[in-house]
CSV table of C-alpha atoms in Angstrom, one decimal:
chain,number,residue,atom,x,y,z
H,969,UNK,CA,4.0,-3.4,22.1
H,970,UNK,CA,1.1,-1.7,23.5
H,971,UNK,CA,3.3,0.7,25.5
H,972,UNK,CA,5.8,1.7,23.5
H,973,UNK,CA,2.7,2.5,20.9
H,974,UNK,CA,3.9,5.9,19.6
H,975,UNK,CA,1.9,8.8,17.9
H,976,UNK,CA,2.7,11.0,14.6
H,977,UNK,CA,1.4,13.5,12.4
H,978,UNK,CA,2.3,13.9,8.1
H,979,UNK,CA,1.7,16.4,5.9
H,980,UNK,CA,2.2,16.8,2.4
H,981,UNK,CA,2.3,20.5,2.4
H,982,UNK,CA,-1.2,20.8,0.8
H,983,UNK,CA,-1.9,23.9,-0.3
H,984,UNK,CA,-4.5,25.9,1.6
H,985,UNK,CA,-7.1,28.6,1.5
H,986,UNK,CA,-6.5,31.8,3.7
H,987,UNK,CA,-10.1,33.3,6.0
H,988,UNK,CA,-11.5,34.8,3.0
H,989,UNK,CA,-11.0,31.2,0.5
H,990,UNK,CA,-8.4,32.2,-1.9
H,991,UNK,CA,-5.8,29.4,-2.0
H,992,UNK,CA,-2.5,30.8,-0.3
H,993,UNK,CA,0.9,30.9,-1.9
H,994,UNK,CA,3.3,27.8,-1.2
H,995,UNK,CA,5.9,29.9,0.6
H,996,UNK,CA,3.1,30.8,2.9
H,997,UNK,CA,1.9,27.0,3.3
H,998,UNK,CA,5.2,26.1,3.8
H,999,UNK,CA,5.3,28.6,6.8
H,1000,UNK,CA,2.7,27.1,8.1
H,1001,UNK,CA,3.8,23.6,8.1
H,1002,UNK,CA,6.4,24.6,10.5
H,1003,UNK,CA,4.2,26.2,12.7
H,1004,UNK,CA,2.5,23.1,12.4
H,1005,UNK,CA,4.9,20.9,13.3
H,1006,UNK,CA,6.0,22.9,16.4
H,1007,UNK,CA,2.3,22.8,17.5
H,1008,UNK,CA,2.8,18.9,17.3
H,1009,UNK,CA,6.5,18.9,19.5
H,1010,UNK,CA,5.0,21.2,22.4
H,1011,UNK,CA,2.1,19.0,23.1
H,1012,UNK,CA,4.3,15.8,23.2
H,1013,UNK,CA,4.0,13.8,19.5
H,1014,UNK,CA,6.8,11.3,18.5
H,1015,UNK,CA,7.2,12.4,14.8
H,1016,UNK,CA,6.2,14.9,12.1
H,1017,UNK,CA,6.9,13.4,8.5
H,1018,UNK,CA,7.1,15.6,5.5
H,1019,UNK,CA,5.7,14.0,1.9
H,1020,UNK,CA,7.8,14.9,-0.9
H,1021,UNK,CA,5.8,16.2,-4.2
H,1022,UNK,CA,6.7,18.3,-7.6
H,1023,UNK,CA,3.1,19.5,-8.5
H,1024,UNK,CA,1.2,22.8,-7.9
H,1025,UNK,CA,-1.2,21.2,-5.1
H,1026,UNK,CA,1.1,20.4,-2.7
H,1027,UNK,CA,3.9,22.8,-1.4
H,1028,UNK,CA,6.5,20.6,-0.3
H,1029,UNK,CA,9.3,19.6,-2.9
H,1030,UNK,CA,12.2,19.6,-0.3
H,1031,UNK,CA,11.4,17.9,2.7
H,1032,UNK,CA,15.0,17.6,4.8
H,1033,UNK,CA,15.1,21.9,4.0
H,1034,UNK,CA,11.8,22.6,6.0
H,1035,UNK,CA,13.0,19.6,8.1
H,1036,UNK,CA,15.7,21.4,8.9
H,1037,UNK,CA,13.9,24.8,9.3
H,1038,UNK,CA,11.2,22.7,12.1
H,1039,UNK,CA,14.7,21.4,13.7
H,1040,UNK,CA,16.1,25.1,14.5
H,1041,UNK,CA,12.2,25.2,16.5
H,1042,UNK,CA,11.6,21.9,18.2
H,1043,UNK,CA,13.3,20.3,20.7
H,1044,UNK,CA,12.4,16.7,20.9
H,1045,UNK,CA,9.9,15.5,17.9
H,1046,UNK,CA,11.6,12.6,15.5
H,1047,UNK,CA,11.8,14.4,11.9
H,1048,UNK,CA,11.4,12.6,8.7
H,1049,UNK,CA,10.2,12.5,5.2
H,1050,UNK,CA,6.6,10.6,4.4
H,1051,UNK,CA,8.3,9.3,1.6
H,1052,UNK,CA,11.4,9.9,0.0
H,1053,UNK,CA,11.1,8.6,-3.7
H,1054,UNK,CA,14.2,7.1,-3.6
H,1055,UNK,CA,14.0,6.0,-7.2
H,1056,UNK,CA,14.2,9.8,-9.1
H,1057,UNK,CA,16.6,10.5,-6.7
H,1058,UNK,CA,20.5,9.8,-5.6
H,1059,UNK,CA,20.7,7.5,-2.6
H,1060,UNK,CA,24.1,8.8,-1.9
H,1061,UNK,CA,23.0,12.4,-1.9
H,1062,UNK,CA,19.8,11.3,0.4
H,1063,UNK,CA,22.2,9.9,3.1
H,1064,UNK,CA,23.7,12.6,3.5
H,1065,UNK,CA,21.1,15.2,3.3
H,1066,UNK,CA,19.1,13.1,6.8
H,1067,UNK,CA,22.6,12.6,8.1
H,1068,UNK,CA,22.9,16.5,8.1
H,1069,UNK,CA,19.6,16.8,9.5
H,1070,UNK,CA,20.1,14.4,12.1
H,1071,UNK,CA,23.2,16.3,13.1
H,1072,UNK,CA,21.3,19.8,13.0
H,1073,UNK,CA,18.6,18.0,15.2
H,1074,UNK,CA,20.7,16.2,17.7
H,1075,UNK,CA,19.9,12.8,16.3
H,1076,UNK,CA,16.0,13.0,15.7
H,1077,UNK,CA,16.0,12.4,11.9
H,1078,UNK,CA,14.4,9.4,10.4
H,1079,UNK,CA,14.3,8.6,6.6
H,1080,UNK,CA,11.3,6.5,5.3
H,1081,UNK,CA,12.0,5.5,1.8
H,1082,UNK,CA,9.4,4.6,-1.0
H,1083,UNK,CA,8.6,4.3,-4.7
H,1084,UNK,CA,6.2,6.7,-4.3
H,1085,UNK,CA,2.2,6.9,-5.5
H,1086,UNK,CA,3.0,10.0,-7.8
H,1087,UNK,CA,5.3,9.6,-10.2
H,1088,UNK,CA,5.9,13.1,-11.4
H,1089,UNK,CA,9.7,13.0,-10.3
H,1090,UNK,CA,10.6,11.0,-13.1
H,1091,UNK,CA,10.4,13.1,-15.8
H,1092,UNK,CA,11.2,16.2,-14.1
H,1093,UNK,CA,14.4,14.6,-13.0
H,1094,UNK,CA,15.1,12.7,-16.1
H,1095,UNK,CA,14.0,9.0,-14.8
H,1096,UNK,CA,12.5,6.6,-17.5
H,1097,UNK,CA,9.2,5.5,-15.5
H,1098,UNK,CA,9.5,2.4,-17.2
H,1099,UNK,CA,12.5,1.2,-15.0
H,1100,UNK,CA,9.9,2.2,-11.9
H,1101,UNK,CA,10.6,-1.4,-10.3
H,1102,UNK,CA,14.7,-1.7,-11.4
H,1103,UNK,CA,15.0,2.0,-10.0
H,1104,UNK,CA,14.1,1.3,-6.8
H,1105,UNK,CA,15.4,-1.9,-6.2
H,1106,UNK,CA,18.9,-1.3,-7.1
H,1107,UNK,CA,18.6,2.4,-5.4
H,1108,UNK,CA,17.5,0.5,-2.2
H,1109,UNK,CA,20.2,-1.8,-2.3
H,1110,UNK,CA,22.8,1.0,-2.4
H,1111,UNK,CA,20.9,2.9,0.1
H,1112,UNK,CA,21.1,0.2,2.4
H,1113,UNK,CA,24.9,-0.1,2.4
H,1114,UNK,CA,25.8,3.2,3.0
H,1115,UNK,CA,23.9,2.6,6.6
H,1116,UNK,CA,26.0,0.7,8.0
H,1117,UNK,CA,28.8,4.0,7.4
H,1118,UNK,CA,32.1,1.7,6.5
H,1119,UNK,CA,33.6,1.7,3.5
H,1120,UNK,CA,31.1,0.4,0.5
H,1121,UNK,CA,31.8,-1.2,-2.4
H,1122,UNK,CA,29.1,-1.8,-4.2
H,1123,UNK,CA,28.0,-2.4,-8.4
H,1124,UNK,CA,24.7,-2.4,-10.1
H,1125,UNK,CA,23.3,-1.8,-13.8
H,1126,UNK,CA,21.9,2.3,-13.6
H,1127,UNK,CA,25.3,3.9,-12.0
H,1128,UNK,CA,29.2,3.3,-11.8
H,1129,UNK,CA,30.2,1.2,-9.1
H,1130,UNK,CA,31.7,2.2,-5.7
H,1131,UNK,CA,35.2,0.9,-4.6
H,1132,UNK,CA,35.6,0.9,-0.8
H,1133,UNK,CA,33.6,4.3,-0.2
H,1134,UNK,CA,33.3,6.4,2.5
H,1135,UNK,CA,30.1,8.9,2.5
H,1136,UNK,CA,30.2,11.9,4.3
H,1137,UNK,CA,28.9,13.0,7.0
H,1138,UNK,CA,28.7,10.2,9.3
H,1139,UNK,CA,25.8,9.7,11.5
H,1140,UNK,CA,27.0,10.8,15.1
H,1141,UNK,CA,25.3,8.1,17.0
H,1142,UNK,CA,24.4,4.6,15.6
H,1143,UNK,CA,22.7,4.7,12.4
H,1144,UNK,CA,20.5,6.4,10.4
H,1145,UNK,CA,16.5,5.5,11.3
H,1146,UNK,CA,15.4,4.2,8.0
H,1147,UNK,CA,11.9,2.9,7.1
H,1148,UNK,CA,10.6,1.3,4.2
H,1149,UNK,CA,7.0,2.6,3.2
H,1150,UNK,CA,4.6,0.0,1.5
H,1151,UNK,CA,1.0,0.9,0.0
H,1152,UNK,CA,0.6,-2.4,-1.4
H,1153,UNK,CA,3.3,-4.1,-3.0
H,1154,UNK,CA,4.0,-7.8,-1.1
H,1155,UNK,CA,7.8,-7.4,-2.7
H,1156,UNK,CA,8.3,-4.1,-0.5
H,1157,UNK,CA,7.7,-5.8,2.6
H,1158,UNK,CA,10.2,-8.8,1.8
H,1159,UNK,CA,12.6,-6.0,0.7
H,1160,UNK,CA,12.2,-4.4,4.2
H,1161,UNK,CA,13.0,-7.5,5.8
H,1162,UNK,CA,15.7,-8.6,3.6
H,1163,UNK,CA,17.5,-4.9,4.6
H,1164,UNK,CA,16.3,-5.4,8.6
H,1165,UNK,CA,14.5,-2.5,8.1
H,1166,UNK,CA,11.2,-1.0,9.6
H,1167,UNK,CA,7.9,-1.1,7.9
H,1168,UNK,CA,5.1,2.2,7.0
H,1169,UNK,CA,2.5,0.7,5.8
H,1170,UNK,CA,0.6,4.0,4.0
H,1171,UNK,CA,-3.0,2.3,4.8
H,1172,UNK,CA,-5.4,5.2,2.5
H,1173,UNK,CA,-8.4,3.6,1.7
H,1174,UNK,CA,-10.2,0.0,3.1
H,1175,UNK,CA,-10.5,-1.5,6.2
H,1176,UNK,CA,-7.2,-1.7,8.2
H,1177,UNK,CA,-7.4,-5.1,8.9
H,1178,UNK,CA,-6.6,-6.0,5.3
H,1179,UNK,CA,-3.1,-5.6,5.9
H,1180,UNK,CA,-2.8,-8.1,8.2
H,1181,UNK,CA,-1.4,-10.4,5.7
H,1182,UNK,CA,1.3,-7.6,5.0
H,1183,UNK,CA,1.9,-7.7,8.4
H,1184,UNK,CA,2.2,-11.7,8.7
H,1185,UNK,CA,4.9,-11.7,6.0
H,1186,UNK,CA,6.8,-8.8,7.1
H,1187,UNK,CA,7.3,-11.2,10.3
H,1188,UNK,CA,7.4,-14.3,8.3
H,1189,UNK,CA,10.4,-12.6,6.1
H,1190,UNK,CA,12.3,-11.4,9.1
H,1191,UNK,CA,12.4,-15.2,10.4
H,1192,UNK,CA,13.4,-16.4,7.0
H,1193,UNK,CA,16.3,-14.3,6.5
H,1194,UNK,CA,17.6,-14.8,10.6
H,1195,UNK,CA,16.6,-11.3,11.4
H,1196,UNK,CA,15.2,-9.8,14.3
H,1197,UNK,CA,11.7,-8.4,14.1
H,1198,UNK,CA,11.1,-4.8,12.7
H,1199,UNK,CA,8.6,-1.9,13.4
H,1200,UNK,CA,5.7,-1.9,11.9
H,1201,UNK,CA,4.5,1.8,11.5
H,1202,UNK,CA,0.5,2.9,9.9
H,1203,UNK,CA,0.2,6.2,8.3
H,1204,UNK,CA,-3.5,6.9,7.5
H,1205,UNK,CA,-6.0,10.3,7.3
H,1206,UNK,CA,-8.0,11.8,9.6
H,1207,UNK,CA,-8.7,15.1,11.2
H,1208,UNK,CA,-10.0,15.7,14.5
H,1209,UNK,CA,-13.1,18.3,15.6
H,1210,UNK,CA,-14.9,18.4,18.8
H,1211,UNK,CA,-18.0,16.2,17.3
H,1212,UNK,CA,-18.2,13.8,14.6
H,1213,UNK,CA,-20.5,15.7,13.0
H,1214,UNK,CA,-18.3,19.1,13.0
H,1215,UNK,CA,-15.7,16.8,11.5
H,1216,UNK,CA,-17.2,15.4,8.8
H,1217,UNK,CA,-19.1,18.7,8.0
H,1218,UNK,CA,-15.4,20.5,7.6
H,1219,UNK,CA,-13.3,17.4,6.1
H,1220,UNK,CA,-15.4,16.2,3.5
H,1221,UNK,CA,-15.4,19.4,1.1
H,1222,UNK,CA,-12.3,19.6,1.4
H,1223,UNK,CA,-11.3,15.8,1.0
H,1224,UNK,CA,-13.6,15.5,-2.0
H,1225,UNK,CA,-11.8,18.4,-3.6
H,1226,UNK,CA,-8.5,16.6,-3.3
H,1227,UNK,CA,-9.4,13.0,-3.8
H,1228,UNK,CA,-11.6,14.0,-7.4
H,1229,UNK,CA,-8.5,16.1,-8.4
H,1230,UNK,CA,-6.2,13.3,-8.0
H,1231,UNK,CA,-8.7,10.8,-9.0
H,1232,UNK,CA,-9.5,12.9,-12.2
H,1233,UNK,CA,-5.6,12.0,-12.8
H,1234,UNK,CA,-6.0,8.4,-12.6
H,1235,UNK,CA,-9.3,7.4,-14.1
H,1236,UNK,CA,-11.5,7.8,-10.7
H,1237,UNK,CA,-15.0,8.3,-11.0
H,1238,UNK,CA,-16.0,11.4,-8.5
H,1239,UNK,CA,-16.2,10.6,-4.5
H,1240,UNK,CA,-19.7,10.7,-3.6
H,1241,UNK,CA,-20.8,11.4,0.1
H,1242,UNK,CA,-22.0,8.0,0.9
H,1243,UNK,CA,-17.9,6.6,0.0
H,1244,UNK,CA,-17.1,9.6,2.4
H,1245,UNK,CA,-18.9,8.2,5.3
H,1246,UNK,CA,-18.0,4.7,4.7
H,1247,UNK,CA,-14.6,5.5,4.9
H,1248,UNK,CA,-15.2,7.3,7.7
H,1249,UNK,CA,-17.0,4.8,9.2
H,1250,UNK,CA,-15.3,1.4,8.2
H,1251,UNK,CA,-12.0,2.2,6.0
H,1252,UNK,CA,-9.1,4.6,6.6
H,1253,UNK,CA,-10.2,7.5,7.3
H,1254,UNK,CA,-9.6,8.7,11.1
H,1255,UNK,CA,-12.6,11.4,10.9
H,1256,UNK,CA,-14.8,12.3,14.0
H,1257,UNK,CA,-14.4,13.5,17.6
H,1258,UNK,CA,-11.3,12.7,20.2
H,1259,UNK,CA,-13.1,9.7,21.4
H,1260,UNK,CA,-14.2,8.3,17.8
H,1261,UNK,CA,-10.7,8.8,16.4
H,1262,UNK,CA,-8.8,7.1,19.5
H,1263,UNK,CA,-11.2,4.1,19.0
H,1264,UNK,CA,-10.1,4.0,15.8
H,1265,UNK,CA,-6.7,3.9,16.2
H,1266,UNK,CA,-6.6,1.8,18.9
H,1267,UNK,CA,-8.4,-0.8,17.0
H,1268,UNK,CA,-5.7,-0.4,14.1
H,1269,UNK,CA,-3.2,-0.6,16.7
H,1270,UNK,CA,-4.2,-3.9,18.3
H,1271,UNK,CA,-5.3,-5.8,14.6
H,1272,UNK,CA,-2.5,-5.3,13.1
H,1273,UNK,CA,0.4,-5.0,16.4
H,1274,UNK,CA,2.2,-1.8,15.4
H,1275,UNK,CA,4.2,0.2,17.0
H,1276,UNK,CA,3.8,3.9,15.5
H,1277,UNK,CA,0.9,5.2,14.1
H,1278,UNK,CA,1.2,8.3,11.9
H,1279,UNK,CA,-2.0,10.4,11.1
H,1280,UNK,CA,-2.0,12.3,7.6
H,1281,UNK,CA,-3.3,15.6,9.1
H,1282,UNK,CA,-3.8,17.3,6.2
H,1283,UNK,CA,-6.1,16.9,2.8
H,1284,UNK,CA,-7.0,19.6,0.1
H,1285,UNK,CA,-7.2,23.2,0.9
H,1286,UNK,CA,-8.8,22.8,4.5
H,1287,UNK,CA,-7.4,26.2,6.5
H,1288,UNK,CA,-4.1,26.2,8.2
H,1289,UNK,CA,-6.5,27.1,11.4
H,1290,UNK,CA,-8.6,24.1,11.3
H,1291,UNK,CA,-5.4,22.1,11.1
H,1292,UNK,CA,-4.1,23.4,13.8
H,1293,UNK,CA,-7.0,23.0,16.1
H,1294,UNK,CA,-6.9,18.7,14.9
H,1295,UNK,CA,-3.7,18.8,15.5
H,1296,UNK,CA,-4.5,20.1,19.5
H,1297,UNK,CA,-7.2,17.6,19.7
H,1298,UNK,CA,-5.0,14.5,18.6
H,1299,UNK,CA,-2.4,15.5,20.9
H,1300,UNK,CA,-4.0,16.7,23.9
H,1301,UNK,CA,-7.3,14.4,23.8
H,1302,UNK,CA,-7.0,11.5,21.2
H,1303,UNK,CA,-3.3,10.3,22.2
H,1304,UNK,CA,-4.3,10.1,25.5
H,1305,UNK,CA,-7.4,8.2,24.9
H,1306,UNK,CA,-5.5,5.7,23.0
H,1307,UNK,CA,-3.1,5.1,25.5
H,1308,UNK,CA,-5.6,4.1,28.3
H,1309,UNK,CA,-7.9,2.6,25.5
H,1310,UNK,CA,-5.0,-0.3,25.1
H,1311,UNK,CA,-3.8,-0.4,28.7
């Protein structure tokens, strides 16, 4: 487990402030992502995942398009979304969308599918949010058949039925990576196991360790249903400086402004320092210097026995440039650390 331990970025296109602090246009964000994301191929990480949102502070609404843009400039980093919300969306339509990116990329795409913590899809797209549960159980269960690229026939409630159905275009070599991405919902990790399908667990706030239990039954499932055991993937913040002190200093203004924007949303009182550090300190957030951060992780890594961990490089309007320097320091220095950390 311990050596095939491999290393990510995700990003959900937050939008940024240029040198002089004006926030930058989400064109020019989504520009940079790429730049990113070829920053995180040439030093050597596994994956770059791509969040999917429909609101003015993040600049990504189309993940497989700048998916496919990163593609045309990379040459071996996996490419995926961080999630698809497959329930305001058309699973047949989201097949082949990844299978046309994994034939731009020469096989490197990877899907992780999720109901998603923002749920501004479903009006724009026409979804009633009160079939949020029915949506993406039955969208899932269609999803799932189309992997295994044969003929489906298939029936639910919310669409017509398929009669022996081939989808178009096939996936050149084995099948499609798909992951299912949990934040906290037990029946999300007995899905993944009842599809034999990986498991992101999006781990934002709180000690790691408390998903342990997710962990446990994601295993526990798998036996149950006489299927092989799964990935198990962590995607969690952080951002990397030289000290922990630069780190903190840069992240938290930044962090605040994002988490009281979105906590404004759902009823959050504001984040004071003191939540900042302890998060830093003993929850989810990978904040500090090389050696901090790969501590860190490598504590994540051996609690809870995964196999990928994905670090959510960006949060708020913190400059492309700082980005790009975590993003050196987590390949070139962390990564490393980790690796030697867990032998």
């Amino acid at each position: 487990m311990t050596a095939s331990l491999q290393f990510g970025l995700d990003t959900f296109g937050d939008v940024t402030r240029d040198a002089a602090g004006a926030m930058l246009p989400h064109a020019q964000v989504i520009r940079n992502v790429v730049d990113e994301a070829v920053l995180a191929d040439e030093i050597g990480l596994d994956f770059i995942g791509l969040g999917e949102h429909h609101r003015a502070d993040f600049a990504i609404s189309s993940p497989e398009t700048v998916l496919a843009a990163i593609a045309s400039r990379t040459k071996r980093i996996h490419l995926g979304s961080a999630v698809t919300v497959l329930s305001s969306d058309d699973p047949i339509r989201v097949f082949q969308r990844f299978a046309t990116l994994d034939a731009f990329s020469n096989g490197r795409a990877e899907v992780i599918i999720g109901r998603g913590s923002f749920t501004e899809s479903f009006p724009l797209f026409g979804f009633d949010l009160r079939k949020y549960e029915e949506l993406f159980e039955e969208k899932l269960d269609l999803f799932a058949a189309l992997l295994s690229q044969k003929p489906v026939t298939w029936e639910g409630k919310l669409r017509p039925p398929l009669r022996d159905q081939l989808v178009y275009p096939p996936v050149e070599n084995g099948r499609l990576k798909t992951w299912i991405g949990v934040g906290g919902s037990p029946q999300s990790v007995v899905r993944a196991a009842h599809y034999d399908l990986p498991l992101m667990l999006a781990i934002i706030g709180g000690d790691p360790a408390r998903f342990a239990p997710f962990v446990d039954l994601h295993h526990r499932a798998a036996k149950e249903f006489g299927r092989p055991a799964q990935p198990i993937g962590v995607h969690s913040p952080g951002y990397v400086a030289e000290t922990d002190e630069e780190a903190r200093e840069e992240l938290w203004p930044d962090y605040k402004a994002m988490r009281d924007r979105i906590g404004k949303e759902r009823g959050w009182p504001p984040m004071g320092r003191d939540e900042f550090v302890n998060e830093v300190e003993n929850g989810s957030l990978y904040a500090g210097s090389p050696e901090t951060v790969a501590r860190k992780i490598a504590r994540t890594a051996k609690t809870l026995g995964v196999e990928r961990f994905q670090l959510k490089y960006s949060a708020g309007p913190l400059p492309h440039e700082k980005l790009m320097k975590s993003i050196e320091l987590y390949g070139r220095k962390v990564v490393p650390m980790v690796r030697e950390m867990m032998g």
